[in-house]
XYZ file of C-alpha atoms in Angstrom:
704
model
C 126.515 91.286 -40.011
C 126.384 87.583 -41.147
C 123.470 85.388 -40.715
C 125.867 83.006 -38.547
C 127.313 85.773 -36.232
C 123.834 86.999 -35.306
C 122.422 83.604 -34.453
C 125.478 83.137 -32.282
C 124.592 86.220 -30.518
C 121.003 85.085 -30.643
C 122.160 81.731 -28.835
C 124.381 83.785 -25.960
C 121.952 85.698 -25.215
C 119.393 83.442 -24.429
C 121.702 80.877 -22.416
C 123.017 84.640 -20.225
C 119.307 84.919 -19.753
C 118.862 81.241 -18.436
C 121.234 81.129 -16.054
C 120.639 84.171 -14.689
C 117.570 86.530 -15.323
C 114.066 86.948 -14.113
C 111.651 83.840 -15.168
C 109.328 85.969 -16.597
C 108.738 89.035 -19.023
C 105.564 90.903 -19.566
C 103.372 87.340 -18.319
C 105.406 85.025 -20.880
C 108.508 82.638 -20.264
C 111.469 83.717 -21.794
C 111.238 80.691 -23.638
C 108.518 82.348 -25.421
C 109.979 85.676 -25.503
C 113.340 83.933 -27.075
C 112.013 82.154 -29.386
C 109.589 84.595 -30.999
C 112.372 87.255 -31.150
C 111.968 88.320 -34.660
C 115.990 89.603 -34.540
C 117.292 85.804 -34.335
C 118.040 84.122 -37.004
C 116.432 80.941 -38.661
C 117.489 77.710 -37.029
C 119.409 75.423 -39.599
C 120.892 72.142 -39.050
C 123.599 70.308 -40.236
C 122.572 66.429 -40.846
C 125.111 64.329 -38.806
C 125.197 60.306 -38.208
C 125.857 59.017 -35.252
C 129.063 58.026 -35.266
C 129.771 61.627 -35.714
C 128.543 61.840 -32.245
C 131.575 62.171 -29.746
C 130.936 59.934 -27.086
C 133.179 61.738 -24.483
C 130.684 64.911 -24.945
C 127.213 63.230 -24.008
C 129.019 61.606 -21.499
C 129.745 64.822 -20.436
C 126.522 66.528 -20.104
C 125.494 63.706 -18.496
C 127.765 64.132 -15.568
C 126.346 67.851 -15.251
C 122.791 66.726 -15.481
C 123.647 64.976 -12.569
C 121.489 61.868 -12.837
C 121.254 59.337 -9.917
C 119.875 56.993 -12.235
C 120.294 56.616 -15.704
C 118.224 54.790 -17.876
C 118.908 53.898 -21.293
C 116.387 52.328 -24.147
C 117.743 52.120 -27.036
C 117.588 49.442 -30.429
C 119.670 47.246 -32.379
C 121.532 49.228 -34.100
C 123.204 51.684 -31.480
C 124.057 48.673 -28.867
C 127.654 49.639 -29.702
C 127.308 52.889 -29.836
C 125.401 52.747 -26.076
C 128.447 50.388 -25.233
C 130.815 53.220 -26.022
C 128.923 55.592 -23.883
C 128.460 53.107 -20.472
C 132.120 52.330 -21.012
C 133.337 55.903 -20.633
C 130.374 56.552 -18.259
C 131.542 53.876 -15.404
C 134.443 55.188 -15.104
C 133.710 58.689 -15.073
C 130.479 59.274 -13.391
C 130.737 57.455 -9.492
C 128.088 56.594 -8.070
C 125.600 56.005 -11.016
C 122.642 53.880 -11.234
C 122.156 52.240 -14.728
C 119.413 50.527 -16.457
C 119.690 49.563 -20.332
C 117.018 47.926 -22.440
C 117.050 47.213 -25.759
C 113.402 48.015 -26.692
C 113.212 47.914 -30.537
C 111.001 44.262 -30.303
C 108.579 46.207 -28.010
C 108.317 48.656 -31.014
C 105.624 46.662 -32.125
C 103.604 45.427 -28.996
C 102.879 48.237 -27.144
C 101.586 46.061 -24.604
C 104.816 45.357 -23.464
C 106.133 48.986 -23.991
C 103.779 50.406 -21.999
C 104.558 47.277 -19.176
C 108.404 48.089 -19.220
C 106.817 51.820 -18.717
C 105.189 51.346 -15.701
C 107.752 48.944 -13.846
C 110.530 52.497 -15.454
C 107.957 54.552 -13.280
C 107.599 52.919 -10.100
C 111.426 52.049 -9.959
C 112.588 55.725 -10.460
C 109.511 57.850 -9.181
C 109.746 60.570 -8.628
C 111.813 61.176 -11.222
C 112.839 58.668 -14.443
C 115.432 60.256 -16.216
C 116.314 58.635 -19.817
C 118.722 58.561 -22.318
C 117.123 57.366 -25.855
C 119.201 56.290 -28.572
C 118.308 55.110 -31.844
C 117.090 55.476 -35.291
C 114.686 58.563 -35.626
C 111.862 56.005 -36.376
C 112.798 54.663 -33.606
C 112.883 57.672 -31.409
C 109.549 58.629 -32.732
C 107.480 55.406 -32.354
C 108.917 55.442 -28.497
C 108.250 58.558 -27.713
C 104.465 58.634 -29.142
C 103.902 55.736 -26.911
C 105.560 57.657 -23.528
C 103.243 60.309 -24.696
C 100.028 58.647 -24.719
C 101.059 56.085 -21.403
C 99.901 58.581 -18.750
C 96.746 58.456 -20.692
C 95.786 55.006 -19.745
C 97.843 54.378 -16.357
C 94.663 55.792 -14.578
C 96.740 58.386 -12.832
C 99.679 55.804 -11.771
C 102.062 57.906 -13.577
C 103.176 61.170 -14.897
C 105.443 60.935 -17.420
C 104.390 64.385 -19.121
C 105.577 66.493 -15.435
C 108.181 64.184 -14.234
C 110.366 62.449 -17.050
C 113.205 63.803 -18.477
C 114.328 63.038 -21.672
C 117.237 62.863 -23.634
C 117.691 61.743 -26.980
C 120.889 60.753 -29.299
C 119.932 60.312 -33.064
C 120.559 61.642 -36.377
C 119.098 65.371 -36.704
C 117.190 66.824 -39.475
C 114.322 69.199 -39.985
C 112.220 66.364 -40.882
C 112.820 64.671 -38.320
C 112.202 67.950 -35.647
C 108.505 68.671 -37.234
C 107.594 64.936 -36.662
C 108.862 65.118 -32.897
C 106.804 68.079 -32.185
C 103.921 65.584 -33.057
C 104.742 62.436 -31.376
C 106.396 64.496 -27.892
C 102.524 65.139 -27.620
C 102.221 66.571 -23.398
C 105.640 65.505 -22.668
C 107.249 69.109 -21.229
C 110.688 67.964 -20.632
C 112.710 66.687 -24.235
C 115.890 67.235 -25.341
C 117.942 66.412 -28.527
C 121.409 66.585 -28.768
C 123.988 66.501 -31.627
C 127.184 67.462 -32.130
C 128.267 70.647 -34.279
C 132.257 71.639 -36.171
C 130.493 75.133 -36.935
C 131.189 76.584 -33.482
C 134.459 79.039 -32.905
C 136.154 80.241 -29.876
C 134.943 83.213 -30.239
C 131.327 81.880 -29.693
C 132.026 79.915 -26.477
C 134.359 82.018 -25.137
C 138.162 80.981 -24.076
C 137.352 77.917 -22.682
C 140.075 75.169 -24.340
C 137.898 72.926 -26.445
C 137.185 72.558 -30.389
C 133.930 70.645 -29.823
C 130.321 71.978 -28.705
C 126.787 69.964 -27.500
C 124.202 71.684 -29.583
C 120.486 70.770 -27.489
C 117.380 71.325 -29.317
C 114.800 71.365 -26.056
C 111.365 71.397 -26.588
C 108.752 73.913 -25.008
C 105.384 73.344 -24.041
C 105.763 77.077 -22.492
C 105.183 77.888 -26.275
C 103.398 76.499 -29.620
C 105.344 73.489 -30.078
C 108.905 74.063 -31.072
C 111.894 73.707 -30.217
C 114.638 76.099 -28.390
C 118.094 75.939 -30.261
C 120.950 76.406 -26.895
C 124.847 75.762 -27.524
C 126.315 74.129 -24.876
C 130.300 73.416 -24.429
C 130.760 70.679 -21.691
C 133.055 72.411 -19.221
C 131.102 75.627 -18.462
C 127.717 73.530 -17.743
C 127.638 73.969 -14.020
C 124.892 73.734 -11.628
C 121.152 74.741 -12.195
C 121.586 77.169 -14.953
C 122.436 73.558 -16.430
C 119.513 72.079 -15.348
C 116.856 75.606 -17.274
C 119.268 75.776 -20.217
C 118.476 71.902 -20.861
C 114.779 71.630 -19.292
C 113.664 75.154 -18.977
C 110.231 74.261 -18.362
C 111.586 72.800 -14.890
C 111.519 76.230 -13.730
C 106.978 76.691 -14.656
C 106.031 73.646 -11.969
C 103.289 71.748 -13.451
C 102.791 74.548 -16.637
C 99.289 75.901 -15.739
C 98.387 71.768 -15.694
C 94.312 70.834 -14.868
C 94.066 68.639 -12.119
C 90.739 67.001 -11.002
C 89.653 67.528 -7.628
C 86.416 66.383 -5.514
C 85.323 68.480 -2.553
C 82.674 68.333 -0.138
C 81.233 70.877 2.013
C 81.951 71.052 5.337
C 82.077 74.738 7.498
C 84.874 76.259 8.038
C 87.118 74.060 5.735
C 85.296 73.705 2.769
C 82.305 76.273 1.798
C 80.391 77.418 -1.257
C 78.516 80.435 -1.939
C 76.395 82.139 -5.070
C 78.176 85.861 -6.497
C 76.531 87.196 -9.205
C 75.890 83.379 -11.379
C 79.316 82.281 -10.191
C 79.962 79.571 -8.090
C 82.780 80.571 -5.185
C 84.641 77.898 -2.750
C 86.622 78.803 0.329
C 87.592 77.912 3.749
C 90.404 76.796 5.198
C 90.955 73.808 2.745
C 90.894 76.126 -0.484
C 93.136 78.269 1.076
C 95.707 75.450 1.269
C 94.563 74.570 -2.073
C 95.110 78.012 -3.703
C 98.704 77.562 -2.332
C 99.164 74.212 -3.761
C 98.409 75.071 -7.045
C 100.577 78.823 -6.965
C 103.499 76.864 -5.857
C 103.191 73.682 -8.078
C 101.538 76.040 -11.073
C 98.494 74.071 -11.933
C 94.707 74.796 -12.289
C 92.274 73.425 -10.586
C 88.767 71.812 -11.640
C 86.487 70.829 -8.532
C 83.760 68.566 -8.469
C 81.582 66.931 -6.120
C 80.416 63.270 -5.151
C 77.462 62.457 -7.208
C 75.785 60.831 -3.594
C 77.424 63.212 -1.112
C 78.835 60.761 0.780
C 82.958 61.394 2.823
C 82.841 57.066 2.395
C 81.054 54.111 3.578
C 82.561 51.089 2.948
C 79.672 48.909 1.247
C 80.175 45.358 -0.016
C 83.821 45.683 -0.353
C 83.649 48.965 -1.987
C 83.614 52.800 -0.753
C 81.481 55.396 -1.638
C 81.645 58.845 -1.695
C 85.059 60.831 -1.689
C 87.018 57.909 -0.498
C 85.648 56.062 -3.376
C 85.924 58.482 -6.301
C 89.889 57.938 -4.949
C 89.798 53.873 -4.299
C 88.358 53.998 -7.812
C 90.985 57.005 -9.359
C 87.987 59.127 -10.637
C 89.883 61.945 -9.311
C 93.352 63.739 -9.050
C 93.454 64.679 -5.245
C 90.568 65.270 -2.433
C 90.957 68.534 -0.762
C 88.271 68.085 2.657
C 88.937 67.637 6.059
C 89.269 63.714 5.933
C 90.210 62.193 8.589
C 93.313 59.870 8.922
C 92.438 56.085 9.257
C 93.366 52.710 8.327
C 90.700 51.413 6.629
C 91.061 54.249 4.487
C 95.195 54.300 3.946
C 93.981 51.254 2.207
C 92.810 52.060 -0.937
C 94.032 55.701 -0.835
C 97.067 57.892 0.167
C 96.999 60.812 2.846
C 99.445 63.674 1.783
C 100.939 64.244 5.075
C 101.789 66.207 7.575
C 98.289 66.814 8.166
C 96.814 69.719 8.459
C 94.976 70.061 11.606
C 94.117 67.856 14.054
C 90.281 67.249 14.971
C 88.605 65.841 18.137
C 85.182 64.637 19.284
C 82.935 65.756 21.989
C 79.680 65.267 22.774
C 77.049 68.379 22.240
C 73.531 68.370 24.375
C 70.872 70.748 25.355
C 71.396 71.751 28.736
C 68.501 71.048 31.146
C 67.143 73.962 34.129
C 68.419 72.531 37.642
C 64.842 74.261 38.732
C 63.023 71.925 36.759
C 63.945 69.138 39.002
C 64.365 70.292 42.908
C 63.056 67.173 44.732
C 66.689 65.868 45.678
C 68.276 69.629 46.103
C 69.256 68.553 49.582
C 71.653 66.072 47.675
C 72.760 67.149 44.552
C 75.636 68.761 46.098
C 77.480 64.977 46.533
C 78.165 62.653 43.589
C 76.578 59.413 45.061
C 80.102 57.200 45.666
C 80.713 60.253 47.619
C 77.628 59.438 49.912
C 78.574 56.076 50.074
C 81.789 56.943 51.168
C 80.727 58.895 53.958
C 78.544 56.507 55.133
C 81.264 54.073 54.938
C 83.371 56.401 57.090
C 80.991 57.018 59.729
C 80.721 53.856 60.033
C 84.231 53.183 60.677
C 85.299 55.888 62.639
C 82.530 54.756 64.843
C 83.751 51.132 65.690
C 87.240 52.466 66.342
C 85.947 55.405 68.346
C 84.188 52.920 70.200
C 87.242 50.294 70.434
C 89.875 52.688 71.138
C 87.694 54.359 74.413
C 87.087 50.474 75.357
C 90.589 49.645 75.400
C 91.701 52.669 76.981
C 89.410 52.845 80.117
C 90.297 48.888 80.236
C 93.451 49.295 80.213
C 93.090 52.172 83.170
C 91.027 50.403 85.131
C 92.942 46.992 85.535
C 96.311 49.104 86.120
C 94.487 50.434 89.190
C 93.681 46.747 90.410
C 98.151 46.138 90.524
C 98.679 49.427 92.073
C 100.016 48.461 95.438
C 100.588 51.533 96.331
C 98.906 53.211 99.639
C 96.106 55.646 97.944
C 94.801 58.451 99.548
C 90.532 58.672 99.743
C 90.320 60.786 96.921
C 92.250 58.436 94.839
C 90.628 55.687 96.056
C 86.982 56.993 95.122
C 88.365 58.316 91.836
C 89.184 54.782 91.237
C 86.445 53.622 92.361
C 84.246 55.840 89.545
C 86.214 54.933 87.104
C 85.914 51.420 87.624
C 82.284 51.625 87.577
C 82.123 53.839 84.254
C 84.026 50.855 82.495
C 81.953 48.833 84.036
C 79.189 50.590 82.781
C 80.799 51.027 79.596
C 81.414 47.426 78.777
C 79.514 45.219 80.610
C 77.172 47.233 81.925
C 73.069 46.538 82.231
C 72.569 48.805 79.185
C 75.335 49.292 76.555
C 73.440 50.381 73.941
C 72.849 53.116 75.378
C 76.383 54.087 75.454
C 76.460 53.080 71.880
C 74.341 55.442 70.780
C 75.982 58.260 72.407
C 79.194 57.673 70.984
C 77.646 57.090 66.932
C 76.105 60.305 67.491
C 78.656 62.132 68.225
C 80.349 60.604 65.462
C 77.561 61.304 62.761
C 76.682 64.555 64.578
C 80.265 65.896 63.964
C 79.096 65.497 59.883
C 76.524 68.697 60.592
C 77.646 70.254 63.213
C 81.804 70.248 61.870
C 83.078 69.783 65.026
C 81.771 68.442 68.806
C 83.050 69.914 72.119
C 83.344 66.336 73.248
C 87.111 65.607 73.891
C 87.662 62.051 73.761
C 89.653 60.739 77.311
C 92.442 59.432 75.010
C 95.453 60.306 72.784
C 94.728 57.823 69.679
C 90.909 58.952 70.162
C 91.726 62.346 70.247
C 93.818 62.104 67.105
C 91.091 60.857 65.149
C 88.409 62.983 66.209
C 90.709 65.922 64.652
C 91.304 64.347 61.571
C 87.483 63.025 61.448
C 86.316 66.797 62.241
C 88.978 67.835 59.122
C 87.650 66.378 57.145
C 83.962 66.891 57.950
C 84.747 71.098 57.922
C 85.551 70.277 54.151
C 82.427 68.725 53.428
C 80.434 71.181 55.270
C 81.661 73.775 53.235
C 81.466 72.826 50.102
C 78.433 71.081 50.654
C 77.364 75.068 51.583
C 78.500 76.923 48.646
C 77.071 73.973 46.550
C 73.412 74.955 47.965
C 74.300 78.991 48.097
C 74.721 78.990 44.029
C 71.934 76.884 43.734
C 69.311 79.096 45.391
C 70.702 82.257 44.602
C 72.371 82.161 40.581
C 70.885 80.416 37.442
C 73.811 77.799 37.061
C 74.408 75.278 34.472
C 75.063 72.012 36.031
C 76.793 69.269 33.661
C 75.028 65.938 34.060
C 77.954 64.584 32.334
C 81.483 64.204 32.974
C 82.298 61.482 30.665
C 81.024 58.886 28.124
C 80.415 56.808 30.498
C 77.583 58.892 31.963
C 76.183 59.361 28.825
C 75.950 56.198 28.034
C 74.512 55.061 31.650
C 71.602 58.136 31.541
C 68.031 56.626 30.753
C 66.854 59.516 29.873
C 69.455 60.351 27.000
C 69.876 58.890 23.625
C 72.690 59.118 21.591
C 73.134 59.840 17.903
C 76.260 59.340 15.685
C 76.267 60.894 11.541
C 75.929 57.770 9.189
C 78.514 59.088 6.870
C 81.843 59.899 8.029
C 84.625 58.515 10.239
C 82.793 58.546 13.367
C 80.678 55.988 12.460
C 83.749 53.702 11.415
C 86.061 54.720 14.776
C 83.146 53.202 17.228
C 81.511 50.736 15.027
C 85.053 49.055 15.450
C 86.492 50.189 18.819
C 87.688 47.589 21.074
C 87.565 50.280 24.140
C 84.329 49.173 26.465
C 82.661 52.820 27.034
C 82.993 53.177 23.204
C 81.297 49.431 22.552
C 78.574 50.479 24.847
C 78.482 53.890 23.437
C 77.668 52.046 19.975
C 75.780 49.667 21.072
C 73.258 51.996 22.716
C 73.273 53.542 19.280
C 72.069 50.653 17.591
C 69.524 49.687 20.160
C 67.914 53.588 19.593
C 67.769 52.727 15.419
C 65.418 50.052 16.123
C 63.103 52.525 17.449
C 64.417 55.615 16.395
C 66.177 56.178 13.416
C 67.407 59.501 13.649
C 70.507 58.379 16.210
C 72.003 57.543 12.631
C 70.879 60.351 10.462
C 73.205 61.129 7.620
C 72.591 65.194 7.611
C 73.857 67.401 10.355
C 70.744 69.371 10.078
C 68.694 66.591 11.987
C 71.084 65.630 14.556
C 71.234 69.314 15.313
C 67.319 69.315 15.360
C 67.318 66.292 17.745
C 69.870 67.667 19.986
C 67.811 71.344 20.730
C 64.066 68.712 21.034
C 66.162 67.988 24.249
C 67.479 64.505 25.846
C 69.746 63.630 22.820
C 73.774 63.693 23.304
C 75.427 64.187 19.852
C 78.847 62.460 19.075
C 80.785 64.942 16.995
C 83.443 66.566 16.088
C 84.310 69.665 18.152
C 84.508 72.471 14.905
C 80.976 71.435 14.112
C 80.250 71.308 18.130
C 81.378 74.637 18.103
C 79.991 75.825 15.400
C 76.522 74.714 16.573
C 77.169 76.484 19.454
C 78.218 79.978 18.542
C 74.557 80.201 16.642
C 72.711 78.800 19.754
C 73.723 78.910 23.403
C 71.515 76.764 25.334
C 74.046 73.646 23.500
C 76.888 72.500 25.716
C 79.584 70.114 25.297
C 80.553 67.920 28.075
C 83.962 68.744 27.792
C 85.677 65.374 27.003
C 88.059 64.436 23.927
C 86.868 61.089 22.961
C 89.221 60.955 20.283
C 92.190 62.947 18.718
C 92.186 62.813 14.850
C 94.501 64.152 11.952
C 92.779 65.560 9.203
C 94.628 65.496 5.456
C 94.509 65.923 2.096
C 94.499 62.624 0.219
C 95.300 61.489 -2.920
C 94.891 57.843 -5.127
C 97.127 55.025 -4.351
C 100.934 55.362 -5.835
C 99.391 58.672 -7.166
C 102.042 60.807 -8.766
C 101.367 64.164 -7.194
C 102.271 63.137 -3.667
C 106.431 63.510 -3.437
C 105.541 67.024 -5.434
C 102.821 68.113 -2.671
C 104.163 66.414 0.570
C 107.203 68.836 -0.011
C 104.864 72.042 -0.350
C 102.605 71.002 2.423
C 105.485 70.603 4.925
C 106.839 73.647 3.644
C 103.390 75.254 4.258
C 103.085 73.622 7.896
C 106.413 75.099 8.755
C 105.637 78.635 7.664
C 102.883 79.421 10.358
C 100.243 79.587 6.997
C 97.624 76.904 9.060
C 97.481 78.739 12.166
C 96.882 82.239 10.398
C 93.804 80.402 8.019
C 92.336 78.672 10.616
C 91.717 81.602 13.497
C 90.272 83.699 9.778
C 87.633 80.869 9.387
C 86.645 79.086 12.671
C 84.069 81.381 14.124
C 83.725 80.448 17.685
C 81.882 81.962 20.071
C 82.407 84.602 21.782
C 81.934 85.199 25.955
C 79.521 88.430 24.116
C 77.728 85.885 22.448
C 76.810 83.647 25.785
C 77.961 84.717 29.013
C 79.312 82.153 30.607
C 77.401 81.389 33.667
C 79.159 80.164 36.886
C 80.656 76.995 36.325
C 79.390 74.741 39.413
C 79.618 71.239 39.739
C 78.774 68.828 42.831
C 81.436 67.141 44.198
C 83.031 64.305 43.615
C 85.410 61.978 45.599
C 88.475 63.437 43.570
C 87.872 66.996 45.075
C 87.849 65.950 48.887
C 90.701 63.634 47.807
C 93.490 65.716 50.094
C 91.382 65.474 53.658
C 90.572 62.017 53.282
C 93.575 61.456 53.151
C 94.367 63.715 56.173
C 91.644 61.601 57.995
C 93.618 58.111 56.852
C 96.809 59.328 58.165
C 94.842 60.157 61.572
C 93.478 56.844 61.507
C 97.029 55.433 61.267
C 98.261 57.555 63.457
C 95.617 56.869 66.249
C 96.415 53.001 65.693
C 99.339 53.370 65.928
C 99.213 55.255 69.529
C 96.802 52.853 70.632
C 98.884 49.653 70.144
C 101.653 51.915 72.287
C 99.518 52.006 74.404
C 98.151 48.182 74.776
C 102.199 47.530 74.563
C 103.235 49.902 77.600
C 100.321 48.732 79.249
C 101.241 45.318 78.961
C 104.833 45.899 80.057
C 103.618 47.188 83.456
C 100.973 44.767 83.980
C 104.281 42.744 84.224
C 106.145 45.104 85.964
C 103.539 44.875 89.029
C 102.464 41.575 89.056
C 106.630 40.874 89.576
C 105.770 43.197 92.642
C 102.941 41.365 94.081
C 104.959 38.122 93.549
C 107.481 39.757 95.423
C 105.712 40.877 98.784
C 105.789 38.955 101.471
C 102.474 37.391 103.466
């Protein structure tokens, strides 16, 4: 078997394995296995000139690569050849955008070429595809500057991984040896030339005499080129991409990413094991999946100041400062998305968790203050409304009774029908009662009688007295219903206080905390919560922040930067710590005396972050979206979050004072009773008026 035949078989086998075989053999990329195959014949190249490269073959290759934008960089000598390529490409390739630059004059000026590369990366992101045409010396100069550009761009470009290069030039062994050195870190480089050495037997039964030889640079092995022989009509789909750019299936090729983090359980935690530092937690579960999917390694660091980020004199500290100054590639920590932070960094979406803010405090035993226990069942507003209701109902009952009796008295005066002795006596009694009630010598006694009947019904849950009028009965019935509900709630609360150990929450809202003179408010001096309260326009947030500022003048602990300091202050009593729910639950799991108000002050989305315009963003966000849809985030959270369980701290009866909304149902019924009673009173007045008109007319017609 001749050397030429062995070479052809090896190349054919390479293409088949790349197209349909597994991604690796014995842990090494296929490109390495094939390149190191001792049975493969040595690579031999026949030097050709640019004029001998078939324009149609290059255009056909571009067509199968399916580049949406083709950027052409060339020297002056290649202008005619580039024109031929573009002329045919415009005819054959539809919907493709072209960017053409003659960059020969930039070869000697590094600043100009780096400016151009920066512009190209921005406009072509996330995948710069570049056709480089020119003399070997020109090609070597450009590739050398491109390979060093990422180090000079301060983490704003990634030509190494994202760009794909197709080189068209004179090929010989000396050129390829030099190109291996100049390519540097670039992962996807292919050089193309035409060969007439191929035969029909090597390419099957494809009816063509032409073939394109692709020399693909692979960073998966020691620096070298892989020789792949391809015929344009059979180049289709992914097999072509993997044949021309085999590194695309290896992601970031185990590239090292510098990641910053800060400890915040259960998201990020650190422990020592056999002298080795091990990072673990919710966020590191996420980082491990990202690293595996995108094939990169991680080097972890922490901010020297140990802070999340404060804006000081226009510059950020901590993790945010590292991103602003582009010192790291990524931050893996529970960073809260906030508009001020977005000005100097980019968050990786979608968020991986939604955090809330609550108020942590130590509950106070009710036995410490029993002096006012009889009024504790009712909130202050309920007592005020109850007192007002007693006055209103008393006045309405008095007016209804007065008007009704007056109408009855007037009706009897105008009644001209003969009266029996019994009815005459009854009329005189009613007239005397009305006179005594309305114009009697001692009206105060009658006012007191009605008042105590209304007020006493609050405690007696009713009254044996029955109104003589329909409006009065309706009003008193609705009033009694309200008093029954209030009395039942009052009694139940007192029974709970005297018989069981209950926890009475002193607060139900942030405003309650602000209005409490006995409690101080604390906020972490670093982190997003301070920034939120400091810049909020909500009244309760502004009041809370002002209370913190005032307290800080005499007690610096209210703005301490340590969780331990705030927690110690809370355990000392009379201190409310505004903190995220995760931290509050972590503290509650270790101490049953700690409680939260149960409000959700501010929903915060947590996300990973990268520097502004980071080339990592697109790839990481694609994987983040897949992780969010997979359900892994929920699984990790259940594993790492350890909230307080019922067996740790048995929940005491949840008893709270009666507030206004608790009795709004009976209140609405009572108001309805007032309205109905008023309506009946108006109807009685109307009927009485009509009766007076009728009886008055009859009297006028009676003969003298």
